[in-house]
XYZ file of C-alpha atoms in Angstrom:
709
model
C 171.058 195.709 -31.542
C 174.733 196.472 -31.197
C 176.679 192.980 -32.312
C 179.810 194.366 -30.360
C 178.061 194.646 -27.191
C 175.777 191.482 -27.433
C 178.437 189.024 -25.509
C 178.619 191.676 -22.795
C 174.801 190.749 -22.389
C 175.917 187.525 -21.071
C 178.131 188.937 -18.520
C 175.555 188.982 -15.882
C 174.331 185.538 -16.694
C 177.946 184.294 -16.266
C 178.408 186.472 -13.160
C 175.331 184.753 -11.678
C 176.446 181.017 -12.545
C 179.676 181.475 -11.213
C 178.735 182.992 -7.958
C 176.168 180.246 -7.628
C 179.010 178.156 -7.324
C 181.414 180.317 -5.093
C 178.596 181.457 -2.710
C 176.721 178.170 -2.026
C 176.251 177.600 1.495
C 178.931 175.357 3.282
C 176.553 173.994 6.099
C 175.264 170.363 5.535
C 172.075 170.900 6.810
C 171.081 173.844 4.869
C 167.578 173.873 3.056
C 167.595 173.786 -0.574
C 171.123 174.758 -1.033
C 171.286 175.244 -4.699
C 168.439 177.804 -4.444
C 170.112 179.862 -1.690
C 173.232 179.822 -3.915
C 171.242 181.165 -6.448
C 169.705 183.891 -4.198
C 173.065 185.069 -2.963
C 174.257 184.931 -6.444
C 171.645 187.333 -7.788
C 171.744 189.537 -4.865
C 175.613 190.155 -5.384
C 175.235 190.785 -9.000
C 172.174 193.137 -8.658
C 174.264 195.071 -6.219
C 177.431 195.300 -8.309
C 174.831 196.628 -11.335
C 173.488 199.210 -8.859
C 176.784 200.335 -7.774
C 178.339 200.424 -11.091
C 175.488 202.898 -12.209
C 176.072 204.911 -9.093
C 179.844 205.081 -9.233
C 180.315 205.650 -12.992
C 177.225 207.847 -12.929
C 179.031 210.258 -10.375
C 182.178 210.105 -12.694
C 180.054 210.964 -15.411
C 181.063 207.723 -17.319
C 177.714 206.230 -18.235
C 179.206 204.732 -21.563
C 179.318 201.194 -23.023
C 182.897 200.935 -22.614
C 183.191 201.791 -18.961
C 180.389 199.550 -18.564
C 182.062 196.836 -20.450
C 185.096 197.151 -18.730
C 183.493 197.054 -15.298
C 181.527 193.726 -16.204
C 184.497 191.964 -17.462
C 186.551 192.978 -14.136
C 183.546 191.630 -12.422
C 183.159 188.336 -14.158
C 187.081 187.697 -13.711
C 186.741 188.264 -9.994
C 183.773 185.690 -9.950
C 186.040 183.236 -11.536
C 188.843 183.861 -9.078
C 186.255 183.303 -6.346
C 185.208 180.078 -7.726
C 188.830 178.889 -7.917
C 189.534 180.240 -4.111
C 186.089 178.178 -3.070
C 187.362 174.986 -4.959
C 190.673 175.331 -3.007
C 188.773 175.722 0.286
C 186.670 172.667 -0.448
C 189.573 170.561 -1.416
C 191.340 171.378 1.573
C 188.397 170.723 3.803
C 187.692 167.413 2.174
C 191.400 166.654 2.753
C 191.511 167.378 6.493
C 188.146 165.420 6.856
C 189.931 162.376 4.982
C 192.737 162.583 7.362
C 190.563 162.343 10.480
C 187.902 159.864 9.191
C 188.082 156.215 8.158
C 188.021 155.524 4.078
C 183.996 154.488 4.795
C 183.257 157.569 6.670
C 185.238 160.147 4.572
C 183.532 158.752 1.312
C 180.164 159.083 3.099
C 180.902 162.483 4.259
C 182.104 163.509 1.063
C 178.830 162.269 -0.670
C 176.845 163.744 2.092
C 178.428 167.158 1.153
C 178.193 166.866 -2.291
C 174.521 166.149 -2.092
C 173.689 169.098 -0.071
C 176.199 171.653 -1.394
C 177.016 170.542 -4.866
C 180.801 170.088 -6.326
C 182.165 173.320 -7.709
C 183.534 171.612 -10.719
C 180.413 169.784 -11.664
C 177.910 172.599 -10.482
C 175.840 172.028 -14.018
C 175.985 168.560 -13.578
C 174.564 168.861 -10.106
C 171.649 170.850 -11.386
C 171.370 168.129 -14.146
C 171.319 165.137 -11.921
C 168.990 166.613 -9.733
C 166.463 167.628 -12.657
C 166.675 164.012 -13.893
C 166.536 162.366 -10.204
C 163.266 164.411 -9.858
C 161.509 163.383 -12.981
C 162.497 159.702 -12.124
C 160.956 159.911 -8.682
C 158.074 162.567 -8.935
C 154.325 161.305 -8.964
C 152.380 162.338 -12.132
C 150.870 165.266 -10.198
C 154.434 166.669 -9.406
C 155.366 166.261 -12.956
C 152.241 168.022 -14.144
C 152.867 170.948 -11.908
C 156.707 171.014 -12.890
C 155.931 170.891 -16.471
C 153.087 173.483 -16.529
C 155.684 175.864 -14.856
C 158.480 175.370 -17.009
C 156.084 175.559 -20.021
C 154.746 179.089 -18.896
C 158.350 180.357 -18.257
C 159.483 179.285 -21.790
C 156.331 180.640 -23.484
C 156.866 184.013 -21.667
C 160.575 184.029 -22.557
C 159.359 183.762 -26.105
C 156.835 186.642 -25.671
C 159.713 188.695 -24.062
C 162.073 188.616 -26.626
C 159.678 189.051 -29.518
C 157.441 191.985 -27.870
C 158.467 195.416 -28.015
C 158.163 197.283 -24.742
C 154.675 198.749 -24.660
C 153.896 199.164 -21.025
C 151.973 202.467 -20.495
C 154.013 203.862 -17.403
C 157.204 202.908 -19.190
C 156.424 205.130 -22.001
C 155.832 207.823 -19.969
C 158.896 207.494 -17.587
C 160.604 204.058 -16.851
C 162.141 204.095 -20.303
C 162.563 207.897 -20.707
C 164.765 207.924 -17.630
C 166.995 205.518 -19.002
C 167.463 207.615 -22.422
C 168.087 210.608 -20.174
C 170.881 208.965 -18.520
C 172.335 207.978 -21.698
C 172.022 211.252 -23.121
C 173.445 213.298 -20.069
C 176.154 210.544 -19.368
C 175.440 210.864 -15.546
C 172.440 210.676 -13.022
C 172.020 214.283 -12.548
C 168.079 215.276 -12.402
C 166.471 217.200 -15.199
C 163.780 219.630 -15.919
C 160.758 217.671 -16.581
C 156.923 217.703 -16.384
C 156.803 214.331 -15.344
C 158.091 214.169 -11.811
C 157.958 210.331 -11.864
C 161.214 210.279 -13.994
C 163.011 211.417 -10.991
C 161.321 210.902 -7.937
C 160.178 207.188 -8.163
C 163.137 204.981 -7.215
C 165.109 203.705 -9.925
C 166.233 200.272 -9.215
C 164.829 198.248 -12.147
C 165.638 201.081 -14.684
C 169.424 200.690 -13.545
C 169.462 197.182 -14.841
C 167.995 198.346 -18.049
C 170.415 200.719 -18.554
C 172.990 197.834 -18.580
C 171.196 196.270 -21.538
C 170.834 199.888 -23.278
C 174.417 200.631 -23.381
C 175.365 197.178 -24.401
C 172.898 196.674 -27.030
C 172.117 200.038 -27.998
C 168.308 199.583 -27.907
C 165.639 198.171 -25.975
C 165.091 194.607 -27.646
C 165.990 192.814 -24.572
C 164.431 194.925 -21.939
C 161.622 192.693 -20.819
C 164.113 190.031 -19.974
C 164.811 191.844 -16.764
C 161.295 191.064 -15.540
C 161.243 187.653 -16.762
C 164.359 186.869 -14.905
C 162.800 188.570 -11.656
C 159.968 185.928 -12.204
C 162.594 183.054 -12.419
C 164.225 184.408 -9.197
C 160.657 184.981 -7.436
C 159.682 181.362 -8.263
C 163.041 179.885 -7.024
C 162.596 181.866 -3.646
C 159.263 181.206 -2.924
C 159.825 177.368 -3.462
C 162.746 177.845 -0.824
C 160.606 179.460 1.504
C 157.985 176.758 1.490
C 160.674 174.199 2.198
C 162.001 176.251 5.086
C 158.489 176.291 6.583
C 158.712 172.457 6.580
C 156.989 171.768 2.957
C 157.533 168.703 0.908
C 158.547 168.678 -2.501
C 154.834 168.671 -3.576
C 154.305 171.642 -1.301
C 156.973 173.755 -2.952
C 155.549 172.912 -6.358
C 152.276 173.755 -5.397
C 153.377 177.285 -4.097
C 155.495 177.621 -7.163
C 152.522 176.601 -9.541
C 150.164 178.704 -7.739
C 152.350 181.978 -8.309
C 153.554 180.913 -11.728
C 149.819 180.774 -13.099
C 148.696 183.925 -11.439
C 147.769 186.316 -14.332
C 149.539 189.207 -12.946
C 152.694 187.241 -12.935
C 152.369 185.596 -16.265
C 151.816 188.990 -17.865
C 154.497 191.143 -15.676
C 157.207 188.637 -16.829
C 157.081 189.779 -20.289
C 156.938 193.658 -19.513
C 159.240 196.542 -18.459
C 156.960 197.202 -15.408
C 159.046 196.872 -11.917
C 156.539 195.090 -9.701
C 157.906 191.588 -10.193
C 161.647 192.863 -9.682
C 160.573 193.895 -6.554
C 158.548 190.914 -5.589
C 162.037 189.091 -6.357
C 163.890 191.025 -4.138
C 161.151 190.769 -0.988
C 161.055 186.848 -1.650
C 165.030 186.864 -1.321
C 164.560 188.704 1.947
C 161.874 186.225 3.054
C 164.099 183.193 2.564
C 167.183 184.802 4.392
C 165.254 186.284 7.123
C 163.674 182.530 7.540
C 167.552 181.213 7.768
C 168.027 183.477 10.611
C 165.568 181.483 12.432
C 167.731 178.414 12.630
C 171.269 179.315 13.041
C 173.060 182.699 13.892
C 174.200 184.754 10.941
C 177.458 185.280 9.686
C 178.999 188.222 7.695
C 177.816 186.562 4.397
C 174.057 186.464 5.420
C 174.065 189.891 7.003
C 175.571 191.289 3.727
C 172.962 189.428 1.814
C 169.954 190.561 3.920
C 171.327 194.324 3.664
C 171.574 193.783 -0.228
C 167.997 192.298 -0.481
C 166.817 195.507 1.676
C 168.672 198.169 -0.210
C 167.492 196.452 -3.512
C 163.931 196.303 -2.408
C 164.070 200.124 -1.284
C 165.513 201.108 -4.630
C 163.196 199.414 -7.054
C 159.878 199.977 -5.135
C 159.861 201.502 -1.518
C 156.361 199.784 -0.994
C 158.175 196.493 -0.704
C 159.874 197.745 2.531
C 156.197 197.031 4.191
C 156.878 193.350 4.069
C 160.804 193.488 4.279
C 160.644 195.482 7.724
C 158.411 192.999 9.375
C 160.854 190.264 8.047
C 163.857 191.795 9.443
C 161.978 192.166 12.643
C 161.004 188.350 12.594
C 164.937 187.668 11.608
C 165.987 189.877 14.484
C 163.898 188.172 16.927
C 164.955 184.878 15.650
C 168.573 185.710 16.325
C 167.947 186.968 19.770
C 166.170 183.804 20.659
C 169.360 181.609 19.371
C 171.625 184.100 21.305
C 169.899 183.107 24.796
C 169.078 179.565 23.942
C 172.935 178.995 23.190
C 173.803 180.154 26.681
C 174.278 177.859 29.364
C 171.183 177.410 31.761
C 172.944 179.362 34.413
C 173.974 182.266 32.437
C 171.000 182.978 30.250
C 169.823 185.962 32.289
C 172.387 188.254 30.703
C 173.382 187.210 27.385
C 174.678 190.936 26.814
C 177.515 190.144 24.216
C 175.402 188.093 22.193
C 172.617 190.689 22.447
C 175.191 193.499 21.359
C 176.024 191.292 18.427
C 172.435 191.159 17.002
C 172.370 194.736 17.541
C 175.484 195.234 15.648
C 174.271 192.758 12.954
C 171.025 194.727 12.498
C 173.220 197.861 12.112
C 175.344 196.377 9.462
C 172.147 195.451 7.442
C 170.765 198.900 7.788
C 174.532 200.372 6.475
C 174.654 197.677 3.539
C 170.902 198.737 2.644
C 171.689 202.452 2.803
C 175.035 201.861 0.554
C 172.759 200.576 -2.193
C 169.477 202.937 -1.834
C 171.629 206.079 -0.316
C 172.933 207.625 -3.454
C 169.491 207.972 -4.807
C 167.674 209.146 -1.472
C 170.541 211.745 -1.267
C 169.934 213.425 -4.671
C 166.197 213.454 -3.913
C 166.706 215.107 -0.648
C 169.024 217.576 -2.369
C 166.712 218.327 -4.817
C 163.068 218.600 -2.760
C 164.490 218.917 0.789
C 162.597 215.288 1.662
C 164.261 211.969 1.063
C 160.486 210.797 -0.095
C 160.387 213.577 -3.086
C 158.145 216.472 -3.422
C 154.823 216.940 -1.479
C 152.678 216.207 -4.473
C 154.135 212.537 -4.487
C 154.021 212.115 -0.793
C 150.305 212.980 -0.932
C 149.199 211.150 -3.935
C 150.216 207.396 -3.485
C 150.378 207.368 0.691
C 147.314 207.364 2.803
C 146.428 210.718 4.534
C 144.074 209.123 6.987
C 145.014 206.521 9.282
C 142.096 206.295 11.680
C 140.894 202.631 12.031
C 137.552 203.197 9.852
C 139.324 204.730 7.330
C 142.020 201.934 6.959
C 139.226 199.334 7.293
C 137.479 200.789 4.263
C 140.783 201.115 2.275
C 141.553 197.383 2.904
C 138.273 196.378 1.971
C 138.545 198.177 -1.410
C 141.948 196.741 -1.858
C 140.650 193.409 -1.173
C 137.814 193.565 -3.518
C 139.894 194.804 -6.248
C 142.533 192.284 -5.858
C 139.875 189.265 -5.718
C 137.577 190.434 -8.456
C 136.063 188.000 -10.880
C 134.117 188.217 -14.045
C 130.887 187.800 -12.265
C 129.668 191.453 -12.658
C 126.552 190.771 -10.042
C 129.390 189.463 -7.382
C 131.234 192.614 -7.910
C 128.396 194.642 -7.526
C 127.123 193.281 -4.295
C 130.406 193.118 -2.487
C 131.064 197.025 -3.710
C 127.624 197.942 -2.517
C 128.302 196.122 0.754
C 131.590 198.080 1.231
C 130.033 201.449 0.573
C 127.271 200.589 2.791
C 129.890 199.689 5.779
C 131.574 202.981 4.827
C 128.472 204.834 5.309
C 127.659 203.169 8.425
C 131.144 203.958 10.251
C 131.275 207.426 8.516
C 133.785 206.762 5.838
C 133.503 208.280 2.245
C 134.433 205.409 0.133
C 135.794 208.238 -2.588
C 137.346 210.290 -0.179
C 140.401 211.763 -1.497
C 142.703 211.169 1.437
C 142.217 207.337 0.933
C 141.902 207.556 -2.745
C 144.234 207.838 -5.291
C 143.566 211.119 -7.626
C 140.157 211.183 -8.983
C 139.675 207.546 -9.390
C 136.054 206.299 -8.332
C 135.916 202.725 -6.495
C 134.924 200.184 -7.688
C 136.705 199.311 -11.210
C 136.472 196.009 -12.854
C 139.631 194.471 -12.755
C 139.470 190.710 -13.770
C 140.310 191.200 -17.335
C 144.148 189.953 -17.989
C 145.496 193.693 -18.302
C 149.261 193.665 -16.773
C 148.687 196.842 -14.662
C 145.180 195.724 -13.075
C 144.549 192.097 -13.208
C 143.103 190.540 -10.114
C 144.158 187.485 -8.502
C 141.174 185.837 -6.907
C 142.610 182.375 -6.804
C 145.961 182.890 -5.516
C 144.557 185.724 -3.157
C 141.981 183.203 -1.817
C 144.419 180.610 -1.471
C 147.102 182.319 0.261
C 144.264 184.094 2.720
C 143.112 180.294 3.478
C 146.608 179.355 3.726
C 147.397 182.270 6.161
C 144.431 181.174 8.376
C 145.491 177.831 8.618
C 148.936 178.646 9.560
C 147.864 181.005 12.097
C 145.243 178.850 13.897
C 146.233 175.183 13.185
C 150.090 175.352 12.120
C 150.687 172.011 13.443
C 148.303 170.315 10.941
C 150.140 172.095 8.222
C 153.748 171.454 9.166
C 153.943 169.633 12.164
C 158.023 169.927 12.300
C 158.000 173.832 11.894
C 154.452 174.755 13.684
C 156.235 177.839 15.434
C 158.167 179.236 12.438
C 155.105 178.843 10.294
C 152.839 180.466 12.592
C 155.209 183.537 12.773
C 156.041 183.838 8.947
C 152.046 183.939 8.562
C 151.749 186.679 11.148
C 154.347 188.754 9.143
C 152.408 188.132 5.921
C 149.187 189.391 7.600
C 151.265 192.481 9.261
C 152.624 193.261 5.689
C 149.174 193.278 4.242
C 147.852 195.528 6.952
C 150.559 197.833 6.768
C 150.057 198.301 2.969
C 146.309 198.655 3.542
C 147.024 201.330 6.082
C 149.788 203.061 4.113
C 148.711 202.892 0.424
C 145.782 204.383 -1.098
C 143.359 202.314 -3.238
C 143.892 202.865 -6.972
C 142.607 200.935 -9.820
C 145.933 199.595 -10.589
C 146.786 198.805 -7.043
C 146.770 194.965 -7.884
C 150.355 195.160 -9.116
C 151.531 197.375 -6.283
C 150.688 194.529 -3.862
C 152.231 191.710 -5.989
C 155.335 191.594 -3.648
C 152.848 190.452 -0.786
C 151.081 187.982 -3.088
C 154.581 186.384 -3.786
C 155.639 186.285 -0.189
C 152.386 184.917 0.981
C 151.939 182.240 -1.727
C 154.161 179.601 0.481
C 151.349 179.240 2.813
C 149.013 178.538 -0.041
C 151.255 175.624 -1.174
C 151.549 174.379 2.363
C 147.869 174.224 2.749
C 147.089 172.530 -0.340
C 149.693 169.917 0.400
C 148.654 169.323 3.724
C 145.002 168.858 2.081
C 146.136 166.417 -0.299
C 148.172 164.644 2.361
C 145.323 164.098 4.734
C 143.068 162.841 2.148
C 145.918 160.267 0.953
C 146.183 158.781 4.525
C 142.286 158.149 5.015
C 141.700 154.488 5.514
C 138.986 152.016 4.851
C 136.001 153.263 2.643
C 137.212 156.855 2.629
C 140.432 155.900 1.025
C 138.603 155.495 -2.449
C 136.652 158.808 -2.014
C 138.226 162.073 -2.249
C 136.506 164.684 0.303
C 134.625 167.510 -1.444
C 137.566 169.677 -0.075
C 140.277 167.973 -2.126
C 137.902 167.895 -5.166
C 137.621 171.663 -5.027
C 141.295 171.974 -4.572
C 141.846 170.119 -7.743
C 139.299 172.324 -9.501
C 141.144 175.361 -8.246
C 144.372 174.214 -9.489
C 143.169 173.360 -13.066
C 141.419 176.786 -12.987
C 144.483 178.625 -12.132
C 146.224 176.698 -14.927
C 143.628 177.437 -17.139
C 144.297 181.276 -16.149
C 147.840 181.190 -16.753
C 147.590 179.890 -20.176
C 144.829 182.356 -21.101
C 146.747 185.269 -19.603
C 149.786 184.580 -21.705
C 147.741 183.741 -24.831
C 145.409 186.629 -24.590
C 146.529 188.892 -22.004
C 147.041 192.683 -23.028
C 149.290 194.324 -24.157
C 151.302 191.381 -25.330
C 149.609 188.090 -26.630
C 150.288 185.212 -28.398
C 146.962 185.120 -30.589
C 144.299 187.386 -31.275
C 144.567 191.161 -32.485
C 147.957 192.724 -31.212
C 149.651 189.004 -31.404
C 153.462 189.508 -31.251
C 153.477 187.210 -34.494
C 151.436 189.205 -36.492
C 151.994 192.842 -35.318
C 154.429 195.376 -36.473
C 157.078 196.377 -33.637
C 156.054 200.065 -34.028
C 152.525 199.194 -33.776
C 153.063 196.786 -30.673
C 154.446 199.789 -28.681
C 151.228 201.683 -29.423
C 148.731 198.937 -28.659
C 147.277 201.112 -25.495
C 147.137 204.059 -27.812
C 146.833 202.973 -31.573
C 145.529 206.277 -32.664
C 148.986 207.825 -31.714
C 151.220 205.663 -33.617
C 151.209 207.293 -36.977
C 150.962 210.906 -35.445
C 154.282 210.477 -33.446
C 155.776 209.246 -36.842
C 154.400 212.109 -38.796
C 155.437 214.732 -36.465
C 159.006 212.998 -35.915
C 159.290 213.014 -39.837
C 158.827 217.032 -40.235
C 161.327 217.454 -37.191
C 163.614 215.685 -38.727
C 163.307 216.789 -42.221
C 163.974 220.249 -40.925
C 167.256 219.130 -39.412
C 166.491 220.153 -36.005
C 168.889 219.496 -33.360
C 167.558 220.961 -30.336
C 163.932 219.970 -29.808
C 161.508 221.195 -26.998
C 158.929 218.721 -25.456
C 155.431 219.992 -24.622
C 153.683 217.255 -22.434
C 151.677 216.607 -19.190
C 152.565 214.452 -16.236
C 150.973 211.170 -17.880
C 151.714 211.556 -21.597
C 154.208 209.510 -23.509
C 157.918 210.771 -23.844
C 159.650 207.482 -24.924
C 158.725 207.362 -28.511
C 160.574 210.812 -29.228
C 163.606 209.159 -27.766
C 163.422 206.455 -30.490
C 161.957 208.479 -33.159
C 164.586 211.554 -33.079
C 167.956 209.498 -32.569
C 170.752 210.129 -35.214
C 171.384 207.771 -37.992
C 174.192 206.321 -35.907
C 172.066 205.972 -32.856
C 172.958 208.924 -30.509
C 170.225 209.817 -28.473
C 168.638 213.502 -29.416
C 168.823 216.668 -27.674
C 165.288 217.208 -25.884
C 164.534 219.754 -23.590
C 161.257 220.095 -21.410
C 159.155 223.078 -21.855
C 157.337 222.600 -18.607
C 159.035 221.594 -15.323
C 157.787 220.630 -11.981
C 161.246 220.649 -10.436
C 161.430 224.197 -8.793
C 165.365 224.568 -9.382
C 165.290 223.303 -12.853
C 163.374 225.815 -14.955
C 162.224 224.703 -18.401
C 163.812 225.632 -21.710
C 163.226 228.821 -23.436
C 161.285 227.594 -26.702
C 163.083 230.747 -28.913
C 166.331 228.965 -28.330
C 165.079 225.658 -29.599
C 165.120 224.385 -33.245
C 161.761 222.622 -32.798
C 158.854 221.985 -30.811
C 156.864 218.503 -30.551
C 153.594 218.216 -28.506
C 151.490 215.552 -27.233
C 147.790 215.557 -26.080
C 147.343 219.222 -25.744
C 146.914 221.769 -28.530
C 146.533 224.658 -26.115
C 149.051 223.987 -24.156
C 151.708 223.719 -26.614
C 150.286 226.677 -29.198
C 150.889 229.120 -25.860
C 154.664 228.070 -26.071
C 154.980 228.398 -29.877
C 157.385 231.641 -30.503
C 155.919 234.245 -32.908
C 156.438 233.340 -36.300
C 156.605 229.780 -36.241
C 154.997 227.308 -38.191
C 152.428 225.198 -35.843
C 150.778 221.882 -36.859
C 148.777 219.647 -34.855
C 146.528 216.695 -35.576
C 144.281 215.102 -33.180
C 146.891 214.001 -30.448
C 150.216 215.135 -31.797
C 151.657 218.076 -33.187
C 154.734 220.090 -33.902
C 156.030 223.472 -34.519
C 159.011 224.914 -36.488
C 160.804 228.292 -37.190
C 159.665 229.873 -40.500
C 162.986 229.582 -42.020
C 162.875 225.683 -41.641
C-alpha cells in the first residue's frame, strides 16, 4: 500500500462526516433525521466520486495526483458547507429567540437539537443517541443491536484481512480498474471478455479511487462493506417511515444483517450490495415524498440515487422505477390536497411543478449514468450493449406462462434449504406445472446460457447462497401489509400498503425481465433489501399483539410468536455460520483468512491455478518481456496477470488481447509482441503462437516466448 496515498483514503470518510452535518434536514418532524443526513451525504459523495472519474477520465488524468487534488478540494468544500450551515442555524436560532419568550425559545432550541442535531456537536449527538438507546432499550432490543454490531465488526475484520477473490472480479470487475489505470482514461479496449466494457462500472469507479491512492487492492473489500452499512441504515429508516417502532427498525435491520448473502457480500468485491444500498436510499427518499412537497435538495438526491443505481447495476432500476412512480403519485396527491376546496379541480401549476421535478430527477440521473451509456452506444450502436449481452440475461419471452415458470424457478432457488427432498419435490412440482401449461423449464429463452434448473443454492457461497428465512419473512410481511396494513401500522396503513405493492411490482418486474440462473439470488438482493422493512414491521406487530394479551393468555406466548423467535434465532445462527464458514472468505477452517497466504486466498475457487499463474509469469518476467499478449475466453481470469506482471515500481504491465469481441477494436498481432500468456485452452493459444516461438503449457496455464528470449 502506498504510504503517501493512505491519508487520502480517509478523504471520502471525512466528506461523508462533514456532509452529514451540512445536509441534515431542517424540518423538525423529519423521521430519523440523522439517518437521512447520512443517506444524503453518501449520495453526494458517491456522485462526486463518479463524476471525478468521468471528468478526469475524459481529460486523460486518471492519476493519483489529479484524484488527490480533487478530493482535497471536495473535502474543503464540505468544510465550507458545514460553516455555512452553522451560520444559517445560528441566524435561525437568533430569529426564533427574538420572537419567543425565553422558556419557549429554550424548548424550541431543544426540540431542534433533538430532531436535527447541532452542527458543532454532531459526533456528540450520535454518541448521546447510542448511550440513550442502551439505557432505555429492552433486553431483546439490545440483543438485536449487539448482533448487528458484532456481525459488522467481524465482516470489517474479514474485509481488511482477505484478498479479493470473487470469481467475477478476477474476470472483469478488477481487470477493468487496472486497464483504466494503465490507459489513464475510460476509452474501451480490445478484449475477449465483453463484460469488461459492457457491464455498468459504478462500483468499479469507487474502487478506482482506492487503487490510485493505495497502489493496490488491499482496501477493495471496504466498498461493499460500506454499502452494507448504508443499506442497513436506509432500511431501518424506511421501517420508521412506514410507522415502525424502534423494535421494528431493529428487527428489519437484524433480518437483513443476518442474511448470509449480505454477510458474505459485505467482505467481497462483488457489486450487488452497493446496488442494494443505492436502491434503499431511493426507497427512503421516495417515502419522504409522500409526506411533503419535495424541494431542490430532495430532487437532486433522488436523481443521484437513480443514477448511481443505474451505473452500478441496471437491474436495480426495476425497483427504483416503481418507487419513483410512487413518489410522483404522492407529490400529485399533495399538490391536489394543498389547494383550497373550491379550487381543487385544476391545480395546473402544481401538477406542472411535479412534472418539472420528475424531469429534474431524470436529468440528474442522466448526468451520472449518461457518459457511460454514451460510450456504450458509440461502440455498439445500442445503450444496453451488444446483442449477445441483451439476449443472455434479459428474458426473451414475456408471455404469462413463461413469466410464471421463471418466477417459480427464481423463487425456488432463492428459498432453497439444505433439505434435499424438499428441493426435489418443489422442483418436480414446478416442472410438472411447466409441462401442464406448455413451457419448457429449460427453455433458453428464459434460462441463462446452458444452465439447468434446479441447482442447490443453500450452501453459504457469496455468489448463490439462498435466503429462505429473510425471503419468507419478507413475503409474509408483504402479504400482511397488502391485506391487513392497519394491524401492522395503524398510523401509516395507506403508505404501508402502497409500499408493499411497489415491492411486489419490483419482484414481478424482475421475474419478467431477468432469466433464471444459478447465481440469480445475488441479482435479486436489491429487492430483498428494500422489502425487509415489511418483515420487520410484521414481526414487531406479532410481538406487540402477544404482549398486549390479557388474562391467562398473558403468560403464554402464542405458537406464532414462539415460531417467530425461533426463526430469528435461526437467522442469527445463519449469519454467524456464514461469516465463520462462508466461501470463499471465512474465519475458521480450510481457507481461513488467518491461516491462508494472500496468493492462495485469491485462488480458493481454483487452487490448481495458483502455482501455474506464477510459473508462467516468472518465465515472462525472466525474458524481460514488455508487450504481453493475453489468450483467454469470456470467463477466464485476467486479474492475476495484472498483479504478477507489474513493474518493480508498481507500474501496470502492457497487456494486449489476442481475441476481441469488439468489432471496431481488433486484437493485437502476436508477432508484434514480446510474449504470450494463456489460460485454460492450450489449443486456442497454440493457434496464435508465431512460428519459431517456444510454447509451454501445463494443465491450465501456459506461455510462449520468441526463440531469442
